[in-house]
Coordinates of N, CA and C and ligand atoms in Angstrom, one line a residue:
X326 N -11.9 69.1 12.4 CA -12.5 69.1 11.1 C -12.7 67.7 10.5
X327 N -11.9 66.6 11.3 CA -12.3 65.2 10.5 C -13.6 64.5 11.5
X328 N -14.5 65.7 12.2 CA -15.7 65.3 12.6 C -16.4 65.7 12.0
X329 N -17.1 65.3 11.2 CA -18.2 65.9 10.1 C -19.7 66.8 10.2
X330 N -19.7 66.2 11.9 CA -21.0 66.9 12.3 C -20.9 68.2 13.4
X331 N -19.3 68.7 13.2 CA -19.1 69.5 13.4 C -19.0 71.0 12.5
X332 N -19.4 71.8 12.9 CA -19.1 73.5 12.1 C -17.5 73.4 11.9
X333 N -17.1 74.8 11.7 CA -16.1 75.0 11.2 C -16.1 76.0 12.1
X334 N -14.5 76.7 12.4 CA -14.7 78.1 13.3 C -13.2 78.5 12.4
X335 N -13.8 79.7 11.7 CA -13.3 80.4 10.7 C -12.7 81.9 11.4
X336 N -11.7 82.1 11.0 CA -11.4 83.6 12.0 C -10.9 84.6 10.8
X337 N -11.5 86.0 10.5 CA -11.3 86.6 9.5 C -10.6 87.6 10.5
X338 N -9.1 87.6 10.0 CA -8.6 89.0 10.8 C -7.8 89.8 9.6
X339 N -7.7 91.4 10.2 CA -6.9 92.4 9.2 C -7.1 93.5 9.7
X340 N -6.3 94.8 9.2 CA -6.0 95.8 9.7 C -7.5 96.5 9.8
X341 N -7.5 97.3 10.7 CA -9.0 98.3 10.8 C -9.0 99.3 9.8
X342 N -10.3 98.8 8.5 CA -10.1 99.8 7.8 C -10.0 99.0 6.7
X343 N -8.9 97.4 6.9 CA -9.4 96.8 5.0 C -10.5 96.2 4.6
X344 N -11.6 96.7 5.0 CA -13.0 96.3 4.6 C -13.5 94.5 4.9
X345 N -13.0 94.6 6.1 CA -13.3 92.8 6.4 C -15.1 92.8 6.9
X346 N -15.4 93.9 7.2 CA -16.7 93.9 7.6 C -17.8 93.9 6.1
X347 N -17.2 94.3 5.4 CA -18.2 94.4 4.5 C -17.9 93.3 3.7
X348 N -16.7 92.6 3.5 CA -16.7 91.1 3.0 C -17.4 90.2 3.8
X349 N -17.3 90.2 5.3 CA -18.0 89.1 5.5 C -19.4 89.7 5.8
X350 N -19.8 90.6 5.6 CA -21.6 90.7 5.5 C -21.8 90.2 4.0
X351 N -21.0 90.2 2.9 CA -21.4 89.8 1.8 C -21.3 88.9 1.8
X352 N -20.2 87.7 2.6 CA -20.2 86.2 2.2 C -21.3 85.9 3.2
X353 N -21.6 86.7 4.4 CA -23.0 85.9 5.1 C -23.9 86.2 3.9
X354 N -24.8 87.0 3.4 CA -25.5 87.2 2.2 C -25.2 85.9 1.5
X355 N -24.3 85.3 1.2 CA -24.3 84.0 0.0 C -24.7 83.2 0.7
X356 N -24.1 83.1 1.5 CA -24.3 82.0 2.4 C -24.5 81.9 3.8
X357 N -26.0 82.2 3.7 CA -26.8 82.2 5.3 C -26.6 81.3 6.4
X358 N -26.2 80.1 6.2 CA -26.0 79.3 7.0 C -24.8 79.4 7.9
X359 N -24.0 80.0 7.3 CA -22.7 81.1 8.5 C -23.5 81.7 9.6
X360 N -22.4 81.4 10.8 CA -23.2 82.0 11.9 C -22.4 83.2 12.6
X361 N -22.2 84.4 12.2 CA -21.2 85.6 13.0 C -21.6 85.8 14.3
X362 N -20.3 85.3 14.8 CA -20.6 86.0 15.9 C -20.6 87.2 16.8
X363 N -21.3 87.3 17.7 CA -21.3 88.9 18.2 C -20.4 89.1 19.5
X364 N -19.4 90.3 18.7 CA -18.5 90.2 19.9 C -18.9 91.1 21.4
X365 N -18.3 91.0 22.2 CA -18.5 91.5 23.5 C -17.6 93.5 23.1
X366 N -17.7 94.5 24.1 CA -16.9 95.6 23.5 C -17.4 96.3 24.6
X367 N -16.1 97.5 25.2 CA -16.4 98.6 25.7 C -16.1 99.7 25.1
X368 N -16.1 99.1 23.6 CA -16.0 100.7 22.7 C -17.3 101.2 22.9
X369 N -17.8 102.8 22.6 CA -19.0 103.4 22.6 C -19.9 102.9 21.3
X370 N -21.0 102.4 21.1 CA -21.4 102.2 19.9 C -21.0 103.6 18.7
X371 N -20.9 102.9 17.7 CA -20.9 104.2 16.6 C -22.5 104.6 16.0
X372 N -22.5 105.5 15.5 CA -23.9 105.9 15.0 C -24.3 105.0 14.3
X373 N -25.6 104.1 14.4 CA -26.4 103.5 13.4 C -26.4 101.6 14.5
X374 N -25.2 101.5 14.9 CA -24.8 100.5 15.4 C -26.0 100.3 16.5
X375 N -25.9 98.5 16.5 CA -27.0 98.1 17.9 C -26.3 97.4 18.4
X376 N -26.9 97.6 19.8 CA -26.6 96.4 20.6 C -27.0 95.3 20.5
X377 N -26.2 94.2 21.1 CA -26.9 93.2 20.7 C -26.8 91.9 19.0
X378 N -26.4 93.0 18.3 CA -26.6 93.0 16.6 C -25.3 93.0 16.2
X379 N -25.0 94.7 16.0 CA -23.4 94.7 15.6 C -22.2 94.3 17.1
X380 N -22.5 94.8 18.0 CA -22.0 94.4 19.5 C -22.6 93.9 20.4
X381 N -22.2 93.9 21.9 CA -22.5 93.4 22.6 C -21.9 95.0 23.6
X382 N -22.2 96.3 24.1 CA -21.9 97.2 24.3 C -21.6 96.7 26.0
X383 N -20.4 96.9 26.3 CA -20.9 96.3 27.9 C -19.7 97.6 28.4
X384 N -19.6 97.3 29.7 CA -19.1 98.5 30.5 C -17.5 97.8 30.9
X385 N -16.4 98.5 31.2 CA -15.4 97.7 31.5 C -15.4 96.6 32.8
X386 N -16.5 96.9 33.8 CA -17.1 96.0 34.4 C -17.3 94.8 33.9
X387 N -18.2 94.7 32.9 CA -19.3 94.2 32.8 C -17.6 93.2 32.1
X388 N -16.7 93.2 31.0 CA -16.5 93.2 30.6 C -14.9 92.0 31.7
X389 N -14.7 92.9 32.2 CA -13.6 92.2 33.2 C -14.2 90.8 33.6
X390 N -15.3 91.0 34.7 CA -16.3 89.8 34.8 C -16.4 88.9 33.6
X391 N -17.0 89.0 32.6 CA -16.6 88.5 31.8 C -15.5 87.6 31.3
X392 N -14.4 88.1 31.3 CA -12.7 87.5 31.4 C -12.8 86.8 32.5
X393 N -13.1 87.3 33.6 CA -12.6 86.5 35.4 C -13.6 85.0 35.2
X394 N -15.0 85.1 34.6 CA -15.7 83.8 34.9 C -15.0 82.8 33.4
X395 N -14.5 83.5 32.7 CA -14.0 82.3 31.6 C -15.3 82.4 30.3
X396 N -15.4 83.0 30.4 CA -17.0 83.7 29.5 C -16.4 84.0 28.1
X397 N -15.3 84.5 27.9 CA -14.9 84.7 26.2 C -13.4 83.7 25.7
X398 N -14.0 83.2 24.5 CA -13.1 82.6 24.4 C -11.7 83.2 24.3
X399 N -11.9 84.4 23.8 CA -10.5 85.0 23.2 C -11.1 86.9 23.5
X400 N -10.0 87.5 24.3 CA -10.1 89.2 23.9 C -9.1 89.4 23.8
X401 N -9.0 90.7 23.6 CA -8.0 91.7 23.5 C -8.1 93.2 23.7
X402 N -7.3 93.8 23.9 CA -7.0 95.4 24.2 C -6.9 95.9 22.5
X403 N -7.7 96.7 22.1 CA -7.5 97.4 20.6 C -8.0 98.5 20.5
X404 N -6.9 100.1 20.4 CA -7.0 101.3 20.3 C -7.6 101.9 21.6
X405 N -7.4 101.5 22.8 CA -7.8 101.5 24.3 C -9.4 101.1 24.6
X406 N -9.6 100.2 23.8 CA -11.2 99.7 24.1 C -11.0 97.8 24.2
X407 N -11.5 97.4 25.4 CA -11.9 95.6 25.2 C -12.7 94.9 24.1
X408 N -12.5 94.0 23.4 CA -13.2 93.2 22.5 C -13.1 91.7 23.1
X409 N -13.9 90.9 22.5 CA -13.6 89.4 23.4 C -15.3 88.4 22.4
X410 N -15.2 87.6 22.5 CA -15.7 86.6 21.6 C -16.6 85.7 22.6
X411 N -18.0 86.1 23.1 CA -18.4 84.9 23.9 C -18.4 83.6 23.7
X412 N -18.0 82.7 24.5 CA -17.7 81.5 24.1 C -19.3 80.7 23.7
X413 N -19.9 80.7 24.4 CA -21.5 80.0 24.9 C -22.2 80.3 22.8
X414 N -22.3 80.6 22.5 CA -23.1 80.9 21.5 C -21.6 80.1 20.4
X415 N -20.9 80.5 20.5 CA -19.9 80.0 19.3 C -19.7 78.4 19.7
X416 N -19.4 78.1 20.8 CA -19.8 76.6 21.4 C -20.9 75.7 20.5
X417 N -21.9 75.9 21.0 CA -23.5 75.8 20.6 C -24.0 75.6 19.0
X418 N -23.2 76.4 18.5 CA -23.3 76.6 17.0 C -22.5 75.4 16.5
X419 N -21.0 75.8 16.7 CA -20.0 74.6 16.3 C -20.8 72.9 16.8
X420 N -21.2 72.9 18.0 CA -21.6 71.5 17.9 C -23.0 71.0 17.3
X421 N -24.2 72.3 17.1 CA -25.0 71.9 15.9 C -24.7 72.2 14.5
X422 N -23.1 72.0 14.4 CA -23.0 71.8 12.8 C -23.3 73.0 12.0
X423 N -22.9 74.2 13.0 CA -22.8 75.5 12.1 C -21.6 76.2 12.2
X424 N -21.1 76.2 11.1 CA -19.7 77.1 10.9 C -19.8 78.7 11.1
X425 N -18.5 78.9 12.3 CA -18.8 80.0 13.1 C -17.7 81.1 12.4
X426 N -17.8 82.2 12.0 CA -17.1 83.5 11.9 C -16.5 84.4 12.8
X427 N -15.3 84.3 13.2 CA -14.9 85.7 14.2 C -14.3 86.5 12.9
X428 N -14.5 88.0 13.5 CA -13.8 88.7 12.6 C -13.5 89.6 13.7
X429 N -11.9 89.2 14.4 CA -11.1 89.6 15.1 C -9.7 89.9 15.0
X430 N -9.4 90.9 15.9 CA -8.1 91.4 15.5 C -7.0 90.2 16.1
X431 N -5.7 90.9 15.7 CA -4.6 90.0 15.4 C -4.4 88.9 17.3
X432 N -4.2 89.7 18.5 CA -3.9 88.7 19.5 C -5.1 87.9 19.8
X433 N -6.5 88.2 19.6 CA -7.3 87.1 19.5 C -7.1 86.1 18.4
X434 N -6.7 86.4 17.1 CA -6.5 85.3 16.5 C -5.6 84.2 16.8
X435 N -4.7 85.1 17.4 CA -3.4 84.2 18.2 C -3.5 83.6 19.2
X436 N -5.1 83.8 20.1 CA -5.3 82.8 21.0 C -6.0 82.0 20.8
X437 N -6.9 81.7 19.4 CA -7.9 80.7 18.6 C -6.7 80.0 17.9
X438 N -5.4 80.3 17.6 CA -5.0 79.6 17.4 C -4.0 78.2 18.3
X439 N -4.3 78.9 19.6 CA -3.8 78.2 20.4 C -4.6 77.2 21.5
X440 N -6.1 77.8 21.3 CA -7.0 77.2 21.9 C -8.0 76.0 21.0
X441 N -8.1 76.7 19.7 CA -8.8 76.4 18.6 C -7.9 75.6 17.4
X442 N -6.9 75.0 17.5 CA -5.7 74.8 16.1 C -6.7 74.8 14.8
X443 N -7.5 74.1 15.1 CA -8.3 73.7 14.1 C -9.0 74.6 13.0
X444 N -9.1 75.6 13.6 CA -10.0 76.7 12.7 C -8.9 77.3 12.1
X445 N -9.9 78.1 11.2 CA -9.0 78.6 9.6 C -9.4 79.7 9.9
X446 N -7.5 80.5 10.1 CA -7.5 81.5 9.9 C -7.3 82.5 8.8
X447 N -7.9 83.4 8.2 CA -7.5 83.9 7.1 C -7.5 85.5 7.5
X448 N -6.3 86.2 6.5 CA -5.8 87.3 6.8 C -6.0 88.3 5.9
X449 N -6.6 89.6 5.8 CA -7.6 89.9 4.7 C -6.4 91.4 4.7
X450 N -5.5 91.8 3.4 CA -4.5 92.7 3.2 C -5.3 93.8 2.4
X451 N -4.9 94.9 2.8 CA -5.3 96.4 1.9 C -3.8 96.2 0.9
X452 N -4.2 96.5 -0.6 CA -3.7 96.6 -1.6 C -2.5 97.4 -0.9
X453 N -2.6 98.9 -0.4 CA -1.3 99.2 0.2 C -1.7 99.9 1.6
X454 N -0.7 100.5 2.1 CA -1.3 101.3 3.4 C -1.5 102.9 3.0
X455 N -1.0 103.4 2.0 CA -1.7 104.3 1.7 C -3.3 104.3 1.3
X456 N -3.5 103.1 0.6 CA -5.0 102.7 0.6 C -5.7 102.5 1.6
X457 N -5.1 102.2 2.7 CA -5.7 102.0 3.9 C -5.9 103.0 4.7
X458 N -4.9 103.6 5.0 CA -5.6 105.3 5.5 C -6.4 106.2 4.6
X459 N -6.3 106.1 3.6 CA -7.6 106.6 2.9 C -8.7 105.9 3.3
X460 N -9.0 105.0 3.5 CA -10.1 103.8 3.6 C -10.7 104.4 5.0
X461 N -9.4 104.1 6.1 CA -10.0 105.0 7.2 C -10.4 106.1 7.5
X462 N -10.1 107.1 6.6 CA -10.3 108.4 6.9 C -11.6 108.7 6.3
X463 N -11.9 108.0 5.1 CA -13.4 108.2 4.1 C -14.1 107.6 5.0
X464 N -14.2 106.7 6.1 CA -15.4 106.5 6.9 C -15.4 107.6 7.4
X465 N -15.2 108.4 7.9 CA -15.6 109.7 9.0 C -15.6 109.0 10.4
X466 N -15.2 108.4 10.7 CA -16.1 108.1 11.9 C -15.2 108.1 13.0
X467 N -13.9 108.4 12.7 CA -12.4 108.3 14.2 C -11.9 109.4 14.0
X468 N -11.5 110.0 15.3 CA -11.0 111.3 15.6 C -9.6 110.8 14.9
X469 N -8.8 112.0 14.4 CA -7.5 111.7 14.5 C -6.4 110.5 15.4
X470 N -6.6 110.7 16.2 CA -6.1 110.1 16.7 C -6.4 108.6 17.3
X471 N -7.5 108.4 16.9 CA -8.0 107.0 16.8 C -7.6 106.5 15.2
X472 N -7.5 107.4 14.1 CA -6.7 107.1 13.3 C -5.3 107.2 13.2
X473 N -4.6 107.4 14.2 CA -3.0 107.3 14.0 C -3.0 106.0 14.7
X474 N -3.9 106.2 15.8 CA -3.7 104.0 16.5 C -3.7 102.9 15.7
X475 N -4.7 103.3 14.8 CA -5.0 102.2 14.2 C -4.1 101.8 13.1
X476 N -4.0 102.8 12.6 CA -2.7 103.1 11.4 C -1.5 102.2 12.3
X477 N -0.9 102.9 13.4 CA 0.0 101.8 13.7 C -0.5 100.5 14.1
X478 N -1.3 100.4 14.8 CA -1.6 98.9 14.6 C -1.8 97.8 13.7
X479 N -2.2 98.5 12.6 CA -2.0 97.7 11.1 C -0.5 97.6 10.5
X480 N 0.1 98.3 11.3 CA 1.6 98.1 10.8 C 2.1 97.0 11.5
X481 N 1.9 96.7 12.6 CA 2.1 95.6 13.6 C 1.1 94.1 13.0
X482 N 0.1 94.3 12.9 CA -0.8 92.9 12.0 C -0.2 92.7 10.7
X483 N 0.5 93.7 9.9 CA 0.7 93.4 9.0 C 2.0 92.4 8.6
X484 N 2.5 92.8 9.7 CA 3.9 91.6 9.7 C 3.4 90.4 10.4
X485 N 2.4 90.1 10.6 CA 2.1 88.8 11.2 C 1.2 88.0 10.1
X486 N 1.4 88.5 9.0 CA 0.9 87.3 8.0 C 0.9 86.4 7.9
X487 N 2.1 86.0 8.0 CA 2.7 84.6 7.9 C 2.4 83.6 8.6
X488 N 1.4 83.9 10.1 CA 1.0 83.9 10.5 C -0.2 82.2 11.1
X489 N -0.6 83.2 9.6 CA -2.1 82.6 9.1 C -2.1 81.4 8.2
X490 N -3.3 81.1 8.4 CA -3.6 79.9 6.9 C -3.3 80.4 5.3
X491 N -4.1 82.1 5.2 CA -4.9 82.0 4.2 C -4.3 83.2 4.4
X492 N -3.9 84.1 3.4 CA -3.7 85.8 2.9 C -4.9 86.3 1.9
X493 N -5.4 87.0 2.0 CA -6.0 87.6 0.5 C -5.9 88.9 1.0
X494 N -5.3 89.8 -0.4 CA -6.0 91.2 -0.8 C -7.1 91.8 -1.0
X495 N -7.7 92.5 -0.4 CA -8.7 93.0 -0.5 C -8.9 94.4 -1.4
X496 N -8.4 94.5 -3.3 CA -8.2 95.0 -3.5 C -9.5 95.4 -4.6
X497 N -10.8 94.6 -4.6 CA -11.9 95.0 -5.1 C -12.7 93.7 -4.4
X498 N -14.0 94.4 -3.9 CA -14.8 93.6 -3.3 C -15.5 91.9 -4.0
X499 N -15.6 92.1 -5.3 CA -16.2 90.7 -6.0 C -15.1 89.6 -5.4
X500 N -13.7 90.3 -6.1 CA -12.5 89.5 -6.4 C -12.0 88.9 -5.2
X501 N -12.3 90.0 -3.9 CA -12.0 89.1 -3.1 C -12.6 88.3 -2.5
X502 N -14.2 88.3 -1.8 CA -15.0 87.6 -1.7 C -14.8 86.1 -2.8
X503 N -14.6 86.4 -4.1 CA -14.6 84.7 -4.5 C -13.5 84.3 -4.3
X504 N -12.2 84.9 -3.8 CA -11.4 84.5 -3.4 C -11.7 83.8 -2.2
X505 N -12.0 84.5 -1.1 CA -12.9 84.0 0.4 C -13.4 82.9 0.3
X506 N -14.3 82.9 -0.5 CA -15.2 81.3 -0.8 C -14.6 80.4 -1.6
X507 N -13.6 80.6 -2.4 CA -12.7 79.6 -2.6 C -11.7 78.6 -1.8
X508 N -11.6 79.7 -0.5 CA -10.9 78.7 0.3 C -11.5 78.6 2.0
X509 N -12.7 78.7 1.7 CA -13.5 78.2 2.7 C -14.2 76.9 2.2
X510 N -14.8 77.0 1.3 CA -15.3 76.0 0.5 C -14.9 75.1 -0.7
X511 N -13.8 74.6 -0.2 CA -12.8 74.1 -0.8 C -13.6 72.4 -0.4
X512 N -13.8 71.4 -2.0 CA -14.3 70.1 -1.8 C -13.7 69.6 -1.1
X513 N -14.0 68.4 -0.1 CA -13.6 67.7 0.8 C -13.2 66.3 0.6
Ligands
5GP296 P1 -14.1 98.3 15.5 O1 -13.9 99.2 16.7 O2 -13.6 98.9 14.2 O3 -15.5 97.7 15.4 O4 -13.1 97.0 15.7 C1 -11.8 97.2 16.0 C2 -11.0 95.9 15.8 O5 -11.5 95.0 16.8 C3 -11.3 95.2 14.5 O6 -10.0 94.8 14.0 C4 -12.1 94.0 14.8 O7 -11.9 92.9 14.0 C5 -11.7 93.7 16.2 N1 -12.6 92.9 17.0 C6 -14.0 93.0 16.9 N2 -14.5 92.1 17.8 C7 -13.5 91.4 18.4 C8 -13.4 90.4 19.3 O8 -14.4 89.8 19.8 N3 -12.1 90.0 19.7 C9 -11.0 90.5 19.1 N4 -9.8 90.0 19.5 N5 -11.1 91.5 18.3 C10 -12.3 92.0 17.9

């Protein structure tokens, strides 16, 4: 970060379900010049979802290869599906001076932290976890039992706060967003 004509590579992680996706579509909205990147996945697309756009839909093939040639910077195993971060596009970005977004779960962030020191992590908290299973259940969109994984899994991210750079509550959407942009965009 004390190269100036470098991006930033910002990593938003939190439990599935405390609305990190719809914070950072709103802080891309403010500010276009953010560059998200698109993760790799052998989850099944969800309804409305594109390839390409929201994912990168690939096969556990497709996917392994991937890992074996050194192709993502960072994956992980989450609720029995692969996720992973292509490197080449978030590369590219960072050295034309555009600040990059992962919005990954917790052992990827743990290996951007070990590969990446430099980037800011920040760790986005549901008010409670009863709010959080509500949260997940009002999407519709996981069988039960993709909501009990996940449910535990956020019990396991949740003790890794301390973790991180940055904590915020995500306990109304404005408040936290200017929270977000207050410490991403902090004067230099
Ligand atoms: P979902 O299936 O709900 O889209 O995502 C499940 C979890 O995977 C979320 O916590 C999301 O942040 C995380 N995730 C999405 N893309 C990546 C990625 O490229 N790497 C890692 N480590 N996690 C990801």
């Amino acid at each position: 970060m004390t190269d100036h004509n470098h991006g930033k590579l910002i990593v938003i992680t939190g439990p599935s379900g405390v609305g990190k996706g719809t914070l950072v579509r709103s802080l891309l909205e403010k500010h276009p010049e953010l560059h998200l990147s698109t993760s790799a996945t052998t989850r099944p697309p969800r309804p409305g979802e594109v390839d390409g756009k929201d994912y990168f839909f690939v096969s556990r093939h497709r996917f392994q290869q991937m890992v074996e040639r050194g192709e993502l910077i960072e994956w992980a195993e989450f609720a029995g599906n692969y996720y992973g971060t292509p490197r080449q596009a978030v590369t590219e970005a960072i050295a034309a001076g555009e600040s990059v977004l992962l919005e990954i779960e917790l052992e990827g962030a743990r290996q951007i932290s070990r590969t990446f020191p430099e980037a800011v992590r920040v760790f986005i908290r549901p008010p409670s976890m009863a709010e959080l299973e509500r949260r997940l259940r009002s999407r519709g969109q996981d069988s039960e039992e993709a909501i009990a994984r996940r449910l535990n899994r956020a019990k396991i991210e949740m003790e890794a706060t301390a973790e991180f750079n940055f904590t915020l509550v995500n306990d109304d959407l404005d408040r936290a967003l200017d929270k977000l942009e207050a410490l991403l965009f902090v004067p230099v």
